[in-house]
mmCIF file of C-alpha atoms and ligand atoms in Angstrom:
data_model
loop_
_atom_site.group_PDB
_atom_site.id
_atom_site.type_symbol
_atom_site.label_atom_id
_atom_site.label_comp_id
_atom_site.label_asym_id
_atom_site.label_seq_id
_atom_site.Cartn_x
_atom_site.Cartn_y
_atom_site.Cartn_z
ATOM 1 C CA UNK Y 97 0.076 -0.277 -0.153
ATOM 2 C CA UNK Y 98 0.686 3.278 -0.279
ATOM 3 C CA UNK Y 99 0.507 5.848 2.117
ATOM 4 C CA UNK Y 100 0.630 9.579 2.727
ATOM 5 C CA UNK Y 101 0.935 12.072 5.166
ATOM 6 C CA UNK Y 102 -3.201 13.364 6.513
ATOM 7 C CA UNK Y 103 -4.474 14.618 9.063
ATOM 8 C CA UNK Y 104 -7.235 12.726 10.377
ATOM 9 C CA UNK Y 105 -9.971 11.532 12.592
ATOM 10 C CA UNK Y 106 -10.153 8.414 14.323
ATOM 11 C CA UNK Y 107 -13.163 9.448 16.493
ATOM 12 C CA UNK Y 108 -15.376 13.364 17.138
ATOM 13 C CA UNK Y 109 -14.491 15.430 19.560
ATOM 14 C CA UNK Y 110 -12.372 18.716 20.038
ATOM 15 C CA UNK Y 111 -9.177 19.832 18.398
ATOM 16 C CA UNK Y 112 -7.015 16.566 20.113
ATOM 17 C CA UNK Y 113 -8.347 13.944 17.575
ATOM 18 C CA UNK Y 114 -7.034 15.207 14.848
ATOM 19 C CA UNK Y 115 -4.290 12.750 13.858
ATOM 20 C CA UNK Y 116 -0.670 13.824 11.407
ATOM 21 C CA UNK Y 117 0.109 10.538 10.695
ATOM 22 C CA UNK Y 118 0.732 7.882 8.070
ATOM 23 C CA UNK Y 119 -2.912 7.102 5.496
ATOM 24 C CA UNK Y 120 -3.512 4.920 2.201
ATOM 25 C CA UNK Y 121 -2.861 6.796 -1.054
ATOM 26 C CA UNK Y 122 -6.405 7.521 -2.778
ATOM 27 C CA UNK Y 123 -7.049 6.133 -6.425
ATOM 28 C CA UNK Y 124 -9.035 8.353 -9.513
ATOM 29 C CA UNK Y 125 -11.875 6.015 -9.607
ATOM 30 C CA UNK Y 126 -14.169 7.102 -13.099
ATOM 31 C CA UNK Y 127 -15.001 10.507 -13.628
ATOM 32 C CA UNK Y 128 -12.502 11.099 -10.162
ATOM 33 C CA UNK Y 129 -8.930 13.045 -11.025
ATOM 34 C CA UNK Y 130 -6.137 12.817 -7.840
ATOM 35 C CA UNK Y 131 -4.962 15.719 -6.785
ATOM 36 C CA UNK Y 132 -1.165 16.401 -5.689
ATOM 37 C CA UNK Y 133 -2.306 19.014 -3.073
ATOM 38 C CA UNK Y 134 0.511 21.884 -2.694
ATOM 39 C CA UNK Y 135 -2.243 24.182 -0.535
ATOM 40 C CA UNK Y 136 -5.655 23.154 1.711
ATOM 41 C CA UNK Y 137 -7.300 25.433 4.470
ATOM 42 C CA UNK Y 138 -9.209 24.784 8.093
ATOM 43 C CA UNK Y 139 -13.097 26.053 7.504
ATOM 44 C CA UNK Y 140 -15.447 25.918 10.464
ATOM 45 C CA UNK Y 141 -16.927 23.139 8.381
ATOM 46 C CA UNK Y 142 -14.142 20.726 9.676
ATOM 47 C CA UNK Y 143 -14.244 21.716 13.038
ATOM 48 C CA UNK Y 144 -18.144 21.031 12.505
ATOM 49 C CA UNK Y 145 -17.100 17.786 11.574
ATOM 50 C CA UNK Y 146 -14.735 16.846 13.423
ATOM 51 C CA UNK Y 147 -16.963 17.016 16.582
ATOM 52 C CA UNK Y 148 -19.626 15.196 14.824
ATOM 53 C CA UNK Y 149 -22.075 18.019 14.395
ATOM 54 C CA UNK Y 150 -21.811 16.688 10.505
ATOM 55 C CA UNK Y 151 -22.205 12.850 10.969
ATOM 56 C CA UNK Y 152 -26.228 13.043 11.051
ATOM 57 C CA UNK Y 153 -26.111 14.604 7.416
ATOM 58 C CA UNK Y 154 -23.049 12.435 5.361
ATOM 59 C CA UNK Y 155 -22.474 9.333 7.476
ATOM 60 C CA UNK Y 156 -18.844 9.734 7.435
ATOM 61 C CA UNK Y 157 -16.948 6.523 7.726
ATOM 62 C CA UNK Y 158 -13.981 6.686 10.294
ATOM 63 C CA UNK Y 159 -11.091 7.793 10.404
ATOM 64 C CA UNK Y 160 -11.749 10.344 7.887
ATOM 65 C CA UNK Y 161 -9.069 12.654 6.379
ATOM 66 C CA UNK Y 162 -10.480 16.525 6.697
ATOM 67 C CA UNK Y 163 -10.917 19.359 4.579
ATOM 68 C CA UNK Y 164 -12.704 20.637 1.769
ATOM 69 C CA UNK Y 165 -10.608 23.436 -0.038
ATOM 70 C CA UNK Y 166 -7.482 22.405 -2.433
ATOM 71 C CA UNK Y 167 -4.918 24.168 -4.326
ATOM 72 C CA UNK Y 168 -2.414 21.676 -6.293
ATOM 73 C CA UNK Y 169 -1.361 19.558 -9.258
ATOM 74 C CA UNK Y 170 -3.252 16.466 -10.963
ATOM 75 C CA UNK Y 171 -1.474 13.757 -10.290
ATOM 76 C CA UNK Y 172 -3.430 11.097 -12.047
ATOM 77 C CA UNK Y 173 -6.795 11.150 -14.032
ATOM 78 C CA UNK Y 174 -9.822 8.239 -13.985
ATOM 79 C CA UNK Y 175 -11.406 6.625 -16.784
ATOM 80 C CA UNK Y 176 -13.870 9.361 -18.506
ATOM 81 C CA UNK Y 177 -11.895 12.797 -17.823
ATOM 82 C CA UNK Y 178 -10.999 14.226 -20.163
ATOM 83 C CA UNK Y 179 -11.122 18.175 -18.985
ATOM 84 C CA UNK Y 180 -7.880 17.514 -16.983
ATOM 85 C CA UNK Y 181 -4.477 16.314 -17.568
ATOM 86 C CA UNK Y 182 -1.845 14.877 -15.451
ATOM 87 C CA UNK Y 183 0.167 18.140 -14.757
ATOM 88 C CA UNK Y 184 -2.210 20.717 -14.738
ATOM 89 C CA UNK Y 185 -2.367 23.267 -11.939
ATOM 90 C CA UNK Y 186 -6.115 23.100 -10.000
ATOM 91 C CA UNK Y 187 -8.009 24.142 -7.264
ATOM 92 C CA UNK Y 188 -11.732 22.463 -6.550
ATOM 93 C CA UNK Y 189 -13.788 21.862 -2.623
ATOM 94 C CA UNK Y 190 -13.766 18.722 -2.449
ATOM 95 C CA UNK Y 191 -14.419 15.722 -0.009
ATOM 96 C CA UNK Y 192 -17.385 16.872 1.570
ATOM 97 C CA UNK Y 193 -18.299 14.013 2.453
ATOM 98 C CA UNK Y 194 -15.804 11.589 1.960
ATOM 99 C CA UNK Y 195 -11.873 11.980 2.728
ATOM 100 C CA UNK Y 196 -10.930 15.361 2.410
ATOM 101 C CA UNK Y 197 -7.630 17.851 0.974
ATOM 102 C CA UNK Y 198 -5.457 17.722 4.505
ATOM 103 C CA UNK Y 199 -3.075 15.595 2.861
ATOM 104 C CA UNK Y 200 -0.312 15.168 0.400
ATOM 105 C CA UNK Y 201 -3.263 13.903 -2.311
ATOM 106 C CA UNK Y 202 -6.603 14.303 -2.386
ATOM 107 C CA UNK Y 203 -9.497 12.358 -4.733
ATOM 108 C CA UNK Y 204 -11.762 14.996 -6.722
ATOM 109 C CA UNK Y 205 -14.348 14.494 -9.069
ATOM 110 C CA UNK Y 206 -13.596 16.174 -12.548
ATOM 111 C CA UNK Y 207 -16.825 18.165 -12.021
ATOM 112 C CA UNK Y 208 -15.648 19.656 -9.131
ATOM 113 C CA UNK Y 209 -11.843 20.941 -10.562
ATOM 114 C CA UNK Y 210 -11.624 24.078 -12.460
ATOM 115 C CA UNK Y 211 -8.161 25.352 -13.367
ATOM 116 C CA UNK Y 212 -5.785 27.536 -10.713
ATOM 117 C CA UNK Y 213 -6.403 31.294 -11.191
ATOM 118 C CA UNK Y 214 -2.633 31.556 -13.297
ATOM 119 C CA UNK Y 215 -2.024 34.890 -11.087
ATOM 120 C CA UNK Y 216 -2.420 33.757 -7.524
ATOM 121 C CA UNK Y 217 0.029 30.991 -5.961
ATOM 122 C CA UNK Y 218 -1.637 27.936 -4.481
ATOM 123 C CA UNK Y 219 -1.308 29.265 -0.774
ATOM 124 C CA UNK Y 220 -4.129 32.142 -2.251
ATOM 125 C CA UNK Y 221 -5.840 29.452 -4.459
ATOM 126 C CA UNK Y 222 -6.602 27.246 -1.614
ATOM 127 C CA UNK Y 223 -8.414 30.080 -0.036
ATOM 128 C CA UNK Y 224 -11.600 30.538 -2.579
ATOM 129 C CA UNK Y 225 -13.395 27.676 -3.180
ATOM 130 C CA UNK Y 226 -15.051 26.629 0.193
ATOM 131 C CA UNK Y 227 -15.563 30.046 0.940
ATOM 132 C CA UNK Y 228 -16.677 31.651 -2.246
ATOM 133 C CA UNK Y 229 -18.942 28.986 -3.360
ATOM 134 C CA UNK Y 230 -20.521 30.255 -0.057
ATOM 135 C CA UNK Y 231 -20.510 33.648 -0.847
ATOM 136 C CA UNK Y 232 -21.807 32.375 -4.477
ATOM 137 C CA UNK Y 233 -24.739 30.346 -3.211
ATOM 138 C CA UNK Y 234 -25.781 32.991 -1.383
ATOM 139 C CA UNK Y 235 -25.197 36.569 -3.561
ATOM 140 C CA UNK Y 236 -25.399 35.609 -6.928
ATOM 141 C CA UNK Y 237 -27.833 32.124 -7.165
ATOM 142 C CA UNK Y 238 -29.555 33.000 -4.181
ATOM 143 C CA UNK Y 239 -29.933 36.770 -4.096
ATOM 144 C CA UNK Y 240 -29.138 37.434 -7.449
ATOM 145 C CA UNK Y 241 -27.936 41.148 -5.859
ATOM 146 C CA UNK Y 242 -27.350 43.910 -8.565
ATOM 147 C CA UNK Y 243 -26.609 47.562 -9.295
ATOM 148 C CA UNK Y 244 -27.841 50.074 -6.355
ATOM 149 C CA UNK Y 245 -29.200 47.929 -4.184
ATOM 150 C CA UNK Y 246 -27.774 47.748 -0.897
ATOM 151 C CA UNK Y 247 -26.421 44.581 1.687
ATOM 152 C CA UNK Y 248 -25.513 43.972 5.117
ATOM 153 C CA UNK Y 249 -22.753 41.451 5.616
ATOM 154 C CA UNK Y 250 -22.263 40.090 9.186
ATOM 155 C CA UNK Y 251 -19.006 38.641 10.140
ATOM 156 C CA UNK Y 252 -17.650 40.960 6.585
ATOM 157 C CA UNK Y 253 -14.097 40.126 7.483
ATOM 158 C CA UNK Y 254 -14.166 36.347 7.763
ATOM 159 C CA UNK Y 255 -13.526 33.312 4.846
ATOM 160 C CA UNK Y 256 -17.083 33.826 3.747
ATOM 161 C CA UNK Y 257 -17.545 37.844 4.432
ATOM 162 C CA UNK Y 258 -14.560 39.553 2.562
ATOM 163 C CA UNK Y 259 -15.380 37.205 -0.871
ATOM 164 C CA UNK Y 260 -18.758 38.239 -0.156
ATOM 165 C CA UNK Y 261 -18.126 42.236 -0.022
ATOM 166 C CA UNK Y 262 -16.265 41.693 -3.277
ATOM 167 C CA UNK Y 263 -18.640 39.800 -5.311
ATOM 168 C CA UNK Y 264 -21.163 42.352 -4.349
ATOM 169 C CA UNK Y 265 -19.179 45.155 -5.262
ATOM 170 C CA UNK Y 266 -18.643 43.237 -8.421
ATOM 171 C CA UNK Y 267 -22.400 43.501 -8.734
ATOM 172 C CA UNK Y 268 -22.338 47.861 -7.945
ATOM 173 C CA UNK Y 269 -24.458 46.790 -4.590
ATOM 174 C CA UNK Y 270 -23.331 49.026 -1.318
ATOM 175 C CA UNK Y 271 -21.906 47.193 1.135
ATOM 176 C CA UNK Y 272 -22.620 47.609 5.264
ATOM 177 C CA UNK Y 273 -20.419 45.497 7.047
ATOM 178 C CA UNK Y 274 -19.712 43.993 10.553
ATOM 179 C CA UNK Y 275 -16.365 43.219 12.675
ATOM 180 C CA UNK Y 276 -14.526 44.099 15.287
ATOM 181 C CA UNK Y 277 -10.974 42.669 16.111
ATOM 182 C CA UNK Y 278 -10.880 43.265 12.112
ATOM 183 C CA UNK Y 279 -12.477 46.384 10.859
ATOM 184 C CA UNK Y 280 -9.607 47.200 9.424
ATOM 185 C CA UNK Y 281 -10.364 44.541 6.921
ATOM 186 C CA UNK Y 282 -13.799 46.044 6.043
ATOM 187 C CA UNK Y 283 -11.405 49.823 5.494
ATOM 188 C CA UNK Y 284 -9.192 47.528 2.945
ATOM 189 C CA UNK Y 285 -12.168 45.944 1.287
ATOM 190 C CA UNK Y 286 -13.737 49.570 0.773
ATOM 191 C CA UNK Y 287 -16.869 49.078 2.583
ATOM 192 C CA UNK Y 288 -18.920 51.492 2.507
ATOM 193 C CA UNK Y 289 -20.769 51.073 5.696
ATOM 194 C CA UNK Y 290 -17.838 49.411 8.724
ATOM 195 C CA UNK Y 291 -19.798 48.583 11.524
ATOM 196 C CA UNK Y 292 -17.646 47.761 14.805
ATOM 197 C CA UNK Y 293 -20.735 45.461 16.150
ATOM 198 C CA UNK Y 294 -19.332 46.103 20.484
ATOM 199 C CA UNK Y 295 -19.680 49.251 19.971
ATOM 200 C CA UNK Y 296 -22.584 50.356 17.797
ATOM 201 C CA UNK Y 297 -25.544 48.603 17.237
ATOM 202 C CA UNK Y 298 -26.089 47.504 13.190
ATOM 203 C CA UNK Y 299 -29.367 48.759 13.500
ATOM 204 C CA UNK Y 300 -28.365 52.178 13.873
ATOM 205 C CA UNK Y 301 -26.569 52.161 10.700
ATOM 206 C CA UNK Y 302 -28.567 49.271 8.558
ATOM 207 C CA UNK Y 303 -32.270 50.284 7.343
ATOM 208 C CA UNK Y 304 -33.923 49.079 4.361
ATOM 209 C CA UNK Y 305 -31.088 47.064 3.194
ATOM 210 C CA UNK Y 306 -32.346 44.553 0.292
ATOM 211 C CA UNK Y 307 -30.093 41.353 1.025
ATOM 212 C CA UNK Y 308 -28.888 40.303 4.538
ATOM 213 C CA UNK Y 309 -26.371 37.810 4.381
ATOM 214 C CA UNK Y 310 -26.003 36.585 8.251
ATOM 215 C CA UNK Y 311 -22.754 34.521 8.903
ATOM 216 C CA UNK Y 312 -22.707 34.719 13.215
ATOM 217 C CA UNK Y 313 -26.703 33.185 13.854
ATOM 218 C CA UNK Y 314 -28.169 33.922 17.222
ATOM 219 C CA UNK Y 315 -28.779 36.628 18.169
ATOM 220 C CA UNK Y 316 -27.527 38.481 15.314
ATOM 221 C CA UNK Y 317 -29.927 36.744 13.263
ATOM 222 C CA UNK Y 318 -32.737 37.593 15.507
ATOM 223 C CA UNK Y 319 -32.162 41.289 14.871
ATOM 224 C CA UNK Y 320 -31.284 41.270 10.836
ATOM 225 C CA UNK Y 321 -35.115 40.641 10.434
ATOM 226 C CA UNK Y 322 -35.913 44.448 10.994
ATOM 227 C CA UNK Y 323 -33.311 45.809 8.705
ATOM 228 C CA UNK Y 324 -34.703 44.732 5.909
ATOM 229 C CA UNK Y 325 -36.750 46.968 3.482
ATOM 230 C CA UNK Y 326 -40.662 44.988 2.596
ATOM 231 C CA UNK Y 327 -39.419 42.240 0.494
ATOM 232 C CA UNK Y 328 -35.989 41.947 1.633
ATOM 233 C CA UNK Y 329 -34.067 38.698 1.803
ATOM 234 C CA UNK Y 330 -31.975 37.534 4.758
ATOM 235 C CA UNK Y 331 -29.608 34.805 3.584
ATOM 236 C CA UNK Y 332 -28.049 32.403 6.231
ATOM 237 C CA UNK Y 333 -24.952 30.461 6.435
ATOM 238 C CA UNK Y 334 -24.679 29.433 10.111
ATOM 239 C CA UNK Y 335 -28.451 28.183 11.486
ATOM 240 C CA UNK Y 336 -31.714 28.217 9.125
ATOM 241 C CA UNK Y 337 -34.000 30.895 9.678
ATOM 242 C CA UNK Y 338 -37.391 31.415 10.877
ATOM 243 C CA UNK Y 339 -40.075 31.653 8.088
ATOM 244 C CA UNK Y 340 -42.588 32.284 10.650
ATOM 245 C CA UNK Y 341 -40.778 35.593 11.307
ATOM 246 C CA UNK Y 342 -39.481 36.517 8.056
ATOM 247 C CA UNK Y 343 -43.116 36.437 7.195
ATOM 248 C CA UNK Y 344 -44.168 38.487 10.141
ATOM 249 C CA UNK Y 345 -41.577 41.193 8.590
ATOM 250 C CA UNK Y 346 -42.773 41.256 5.657
ATOM 251 C CA UNK Y 347 -39.828 39.972 4.507
ATOM 252 C CA UNK Y 348 -37.823 36.392 2.986
ATOM 253 C CA UNK Y 349 -35.561 34.438 4.563
ATOM 254 C CA UNK Y 350 -32.922 31.592 3.769
ATOM 255 C CA UNK Y 351 -30.835 29.146 4.725
ATOM 256 C CA UNK Y 352 -27.856 28.902 2.338
ATOM 257 C CA UNK Y 353 -25.913 25.801 0.932
ATOM 258 C CA UNK Y 354 -23.056 25.573 -0.953
ATOM 259 C CA UNK Y 355 -24.215 23.166 -3.405
ATOM 260 C CA UNK Y 356 -22.495 21.063 -6.086
ATOM 261 C CA UNK Y 357 -21.365 20.702 -8.945
ATOM 262 C CA UNK Y 358 -19.112 23.813 -8.647
ATOM 263 C CA UNK Y 359 -15.949 23.490 -11.258
ATOM 264 C CA UNK Y 360 -18.501 25.734 -13.340
ATOM 265 C CA UNK Y 361 -18.609 28.248 -10.760
ATOM 266 C CA UNK Y 362 -15.047 28.136 -10.686
ATOM 267 C CA UNK Y 363 -13.731 29.193 -13.483
ATOM 268 C CA UNK Y 364 -16.446 32.009 -13.219
ATOM 269 C CA UNK Y 365 -14.241 32.786 -10.008
ATOM 270 C CA UNK Y 366 -11.010 32.359 -11.458
ATOM 271 C CA UNK Y 367 -12.315 35.118 -14.322
ATOM 272 C CA UNK Y 368 -12.872 37.401 -11.751
ATOM 273 C CA UNK Y 369 -9.530 36.538 -9.439
ATOM 274 C CA UNK Y 370 -8.231 37.568 -13.356
ATOM 275 C CA UNK Y 371 -10.187 41.097 -13.781
ATOM 276 C CA UNK Y 372 -9.392 41.946 -10.476
ATOM 277 C CA UNK Y 373 -12.623 41.711 -8.566
ATOM 278 C CA UNK Y 374 -11.792 39.066 -5.858
ATOM 279 C CA UNK Y 375 -8.817 38.462 -3.744
ATOM 280 C CA UNK Y 376 -8.318 36.424 -1.465
ATOM 281 C CA UNK Y 377 -7.229 36.952 1.424
ATOM 282 C CA UNK Y 378 -4.355 34.967 3.911
ATOM 283 C CA UNK Y 379 -3.838 36.466 7.511
ATOM 284 C CA UNK Y 380 -1.962 32.598 8.463
ATOM 285 C CA UNK Y 381 0.210 30.109 6.907
ATOM 286 C CA UNK Y 382 0.787 26.861 8.810
ATOM 287 C CA UNK Y 383 2.175 23.572 7.681
ATOM 288 C CA UNK Y 384 -0.494 20.177 7.546
ATOM 289 C CA UNK Y 385 1.448 19.085 10.606
ATOM 290 C CA UNK Y 386 -0.067 21.987 12.762
ATOM 291 C CA UNK Y 387 -3.382 21.880 11.498
ATOM 292 C CA UNK Y 388 -4.955 21.344 15.203
ATOM 293 C CA UNK Y 389 -3.298 24.911 15.790
ATOM 294 C CA UNK Y 390 -5.973 26.016 12.617
ATOM 295 C CA UNK Y 391 -8.725 24.495 14.550
ATOM 296 C CA UNK Y 392 -7.744 26.388 17.367
ATOM 297 C CA UNK Y 393 -7.351 29.506 15.533
ATOM 298 C CA UNK Y 394 -11.237 28.925 13.495
ATOM 299 C CA UNK Y 395 -12.864 27.921 17.287
ATOM 300 C CA UNK Y 396 -11.780 31.657 18.304
ATOM 301 C CA UNK Y 397 -14.399 33.247 16.036
ATOM 302 C CA UNK Y 398 -12.248 35.952 15.165
ATOM 303 C CA UNK Y 399 -10.208 34.361 11.414
ATOM 304 C CA UNK Y 400 -9.206 37.150 9.350
ATOM 305 C CA UNK Y 401 -9.809 36.462 6.169
ATOM 306 C CA UNK Y 402 -8.583 32.859 5.580
ATOM 307 C CA UNK Y 403 -6.032 30.226 7.444
ATOM 308 C CA UNK Y 404 -4.094 27.748 4.587
ATOM 309 C CA UNK Y 405 -1.873 25.024 5.307
ATOM 310 C CA UNK Y 406 0.871 24.905 3.224
ATOM 311 C CA UNK Y 407 1.599 20.418 2.243
ATOM 312 C CA UNK Y 408 4.313 20.938 -0.329
ATOM 313 C CA UNK Y 409 6.262 24.149 -1.659
HETATM 314 N N1 NAP O 794 -23.914 26.360 5.204
HETATM 315 C C1 NAP O 794 -22.919 26.735 4.304
HETATM 316 O O1 NAP O 794 -22.926 25.845 3.211
HETATM 317 C C2 NAP O 794 -21.829 27.301 4.956
HETATM 318 C C3 NAP O 794 -20.587 27.346 3.912
HETATM 319 C C4 NAP O 794 -19.354 27.890 4.700
HETATM 320 C C5 NAP O 794 -19.390 28.750 5.906
HETATM 321 N N2 NAP O 794 -20.859 28.109 6.528
HETATM 322 C C6 NAP O 794 -20.758 28.665 8.013
HETATM 323 O O2 NAP O 794 -21.378 30.223 7.950
HETATM 324 C C7 NAP O 794 -19.903 30.674 9.183
HETATM 325 C C8 NAP O 794 -19.246 31.930 9.012
HETATM 326 O O3 NAP O 794 -17.897 30.716 8.120
HETATM 327 P P1 NAP O 794 -16.910 32.038 7.721
HETATM 328 O O4 NAP O 794 -15.880 30.917 6.808
HETATM 329 O O5 NAP O 794 -16.476 32.957 7.633
HETATM 330 O O6 NAP O 794 -16.120 31.905 9.383
HETATM 331 P P2 NAP O 794 -14.700 32.742 9.780
HETATM 332 O O7 NAP O 794 -13.622 32.776 9.298
HETATM 333 O O8 NAP O 794 -14.243 31.573 10.884
HETATM 334 O O9 NAP O 794 -15.557 33.844 10.538
HETATM 335 C C9 NAP O 794 -15.123 34.558 11.648
HETATM 336 C C10 NAP O 794 -15.242 36.257 11.614
HETATM 337 O O10 NAP O 794 -16.512 36.498 12.257
HETATM 338 C C11 NAP O 794 -16.605 37.713 12.735
HETATM 339 N N3 NAP O 794 -17.096 37.947 13.243
HETATM 340 C C12 NAP O 794 -17.646 36.759 15.130
HETATM 341 N N4 NAP O 794 -18.074 37.110 15.885
HETATM 342 C C13 NAP O 794 -19.724 38.084 15.193
HETATM 343 C C14 NAP O 794 -20.083 38.484 15.702
HETATM 344 N N5 NAP O 794 -20.657 38.793 16.488
HETATM 345 N N6 NAP O 794 -20.679 40.059 14.547
HETATM 346 C C15 NAP O 794 -20.223 40.445 13.387
HETATM 347 N N7 NAP O 794 -19.153 39.555 12.672
HETATM 348 C C16 NAP O 794 -18.206 38.718 13.985
HETATM 349 C C17 NAP O 794 -15.125 37.824 13.148
HETATM 350 O O11 NAP O 794 -14.615 39.010 12.817
HETATM 351 P P3 NAP O 794 -14.107 40.027 14.205
HETATM 352 O O12 NAP O 794 -12.751 38.989 14.583
HETATM 353 O O13 NAP O 794 -13.934 41.535 13.612
HETATM 354 O O14 NAP O 794 -14.592 40.409 14.886
HETATM 355 C C18 NAP O 794 -14.175 37.137 12.290
HETATM 356 O O15 NAP O 794 -13.914 38.097 11.259
HETATM 357 C C19 NAP O 794 -19.613 29.219 9.822
HETATM 358 O O16 NAP O 794 -20.585 29.535 11.108
HETATM 359 C C20 NAP O 794 -19.451 28.553 9.076
HETATM 360 O O17 NAP O 794 -19.837 27.036 9.442
HETATM 361 C C21 NAP O 794 -21.940 27.531 5.976
#
């Protein structure tokens, strides 16, 4: 058996269940590609998988390799794959419901993969897929955000938020963003109204907005219905909003899921990187062997942009 280094869990639990160890190197089946991973990330989703919160949805087999973001190079292609060849630089969201990308190699469905944006190194390309596909699903697919609209983005400096701001600006929308420790990121992103949520209730600034993107949940979500204009749309990545409360406010509310197939969207995203509309922010780079520290940082809930794991140079 050929092995590789990987970060796996053998049981659900806290960051201490993460094991950096030897694991079987996967092979590409029909319609799949084997990617040599150069960079990967940790998302809050990975922390939720590690803790066992996603087991009811995806029925994982343990041990499981975590991680959904990858930037790397095609090592081999399975039967029926014509879009990619060994040596191609690619990026993808892979391994959502099976072994993932916190490893030296990952298998992805060819439909999940796109050519890596040429202007980005692997560290920055890996920062994009999971967060960008989520922000895209929310603001482009669900809200169909358009020029002249106003969007309130909670957690605008985080992984999803900082890309959502850039997608909104690309669409010509005005952005009101919230942050605290990372307020300067909002200024860098040229958010029109930056709110320090520890000092200013967002309701005192945001009124009659077209769309709210909630990446925080709880009380922040509960207070968000009231700032929408009649017929406005509340989208949450973290907690299904209440249809009853939405109706009582005369607005709409939906839960956001980044949905496959995603390679086609990542190709569009690469175009936006090339035109300068999207620039991923990487605030920390750690070696794969320090994935546990990345989980602890993410669970601190004050991530700036993305935390990336370097696997190969
Ligand atoms: N449903 C899906 O398909 C899907 C996909 C992706 C993500 N998600 C979920 O969406 C959420 C966000 O993901 P992410 O990757 O963006 O997380 P993240 O990068 O960890 O978000 C961290 C950011 O949240 C901000 N923050 C913390 N508390 C806040 C508050 N009370 N108000 C406003 N901002 C606050 C922090 O800003 P400051 O430090 O400045 O306070 C920080 O920049 C997670 O729960 C994740 O699981 C769901």
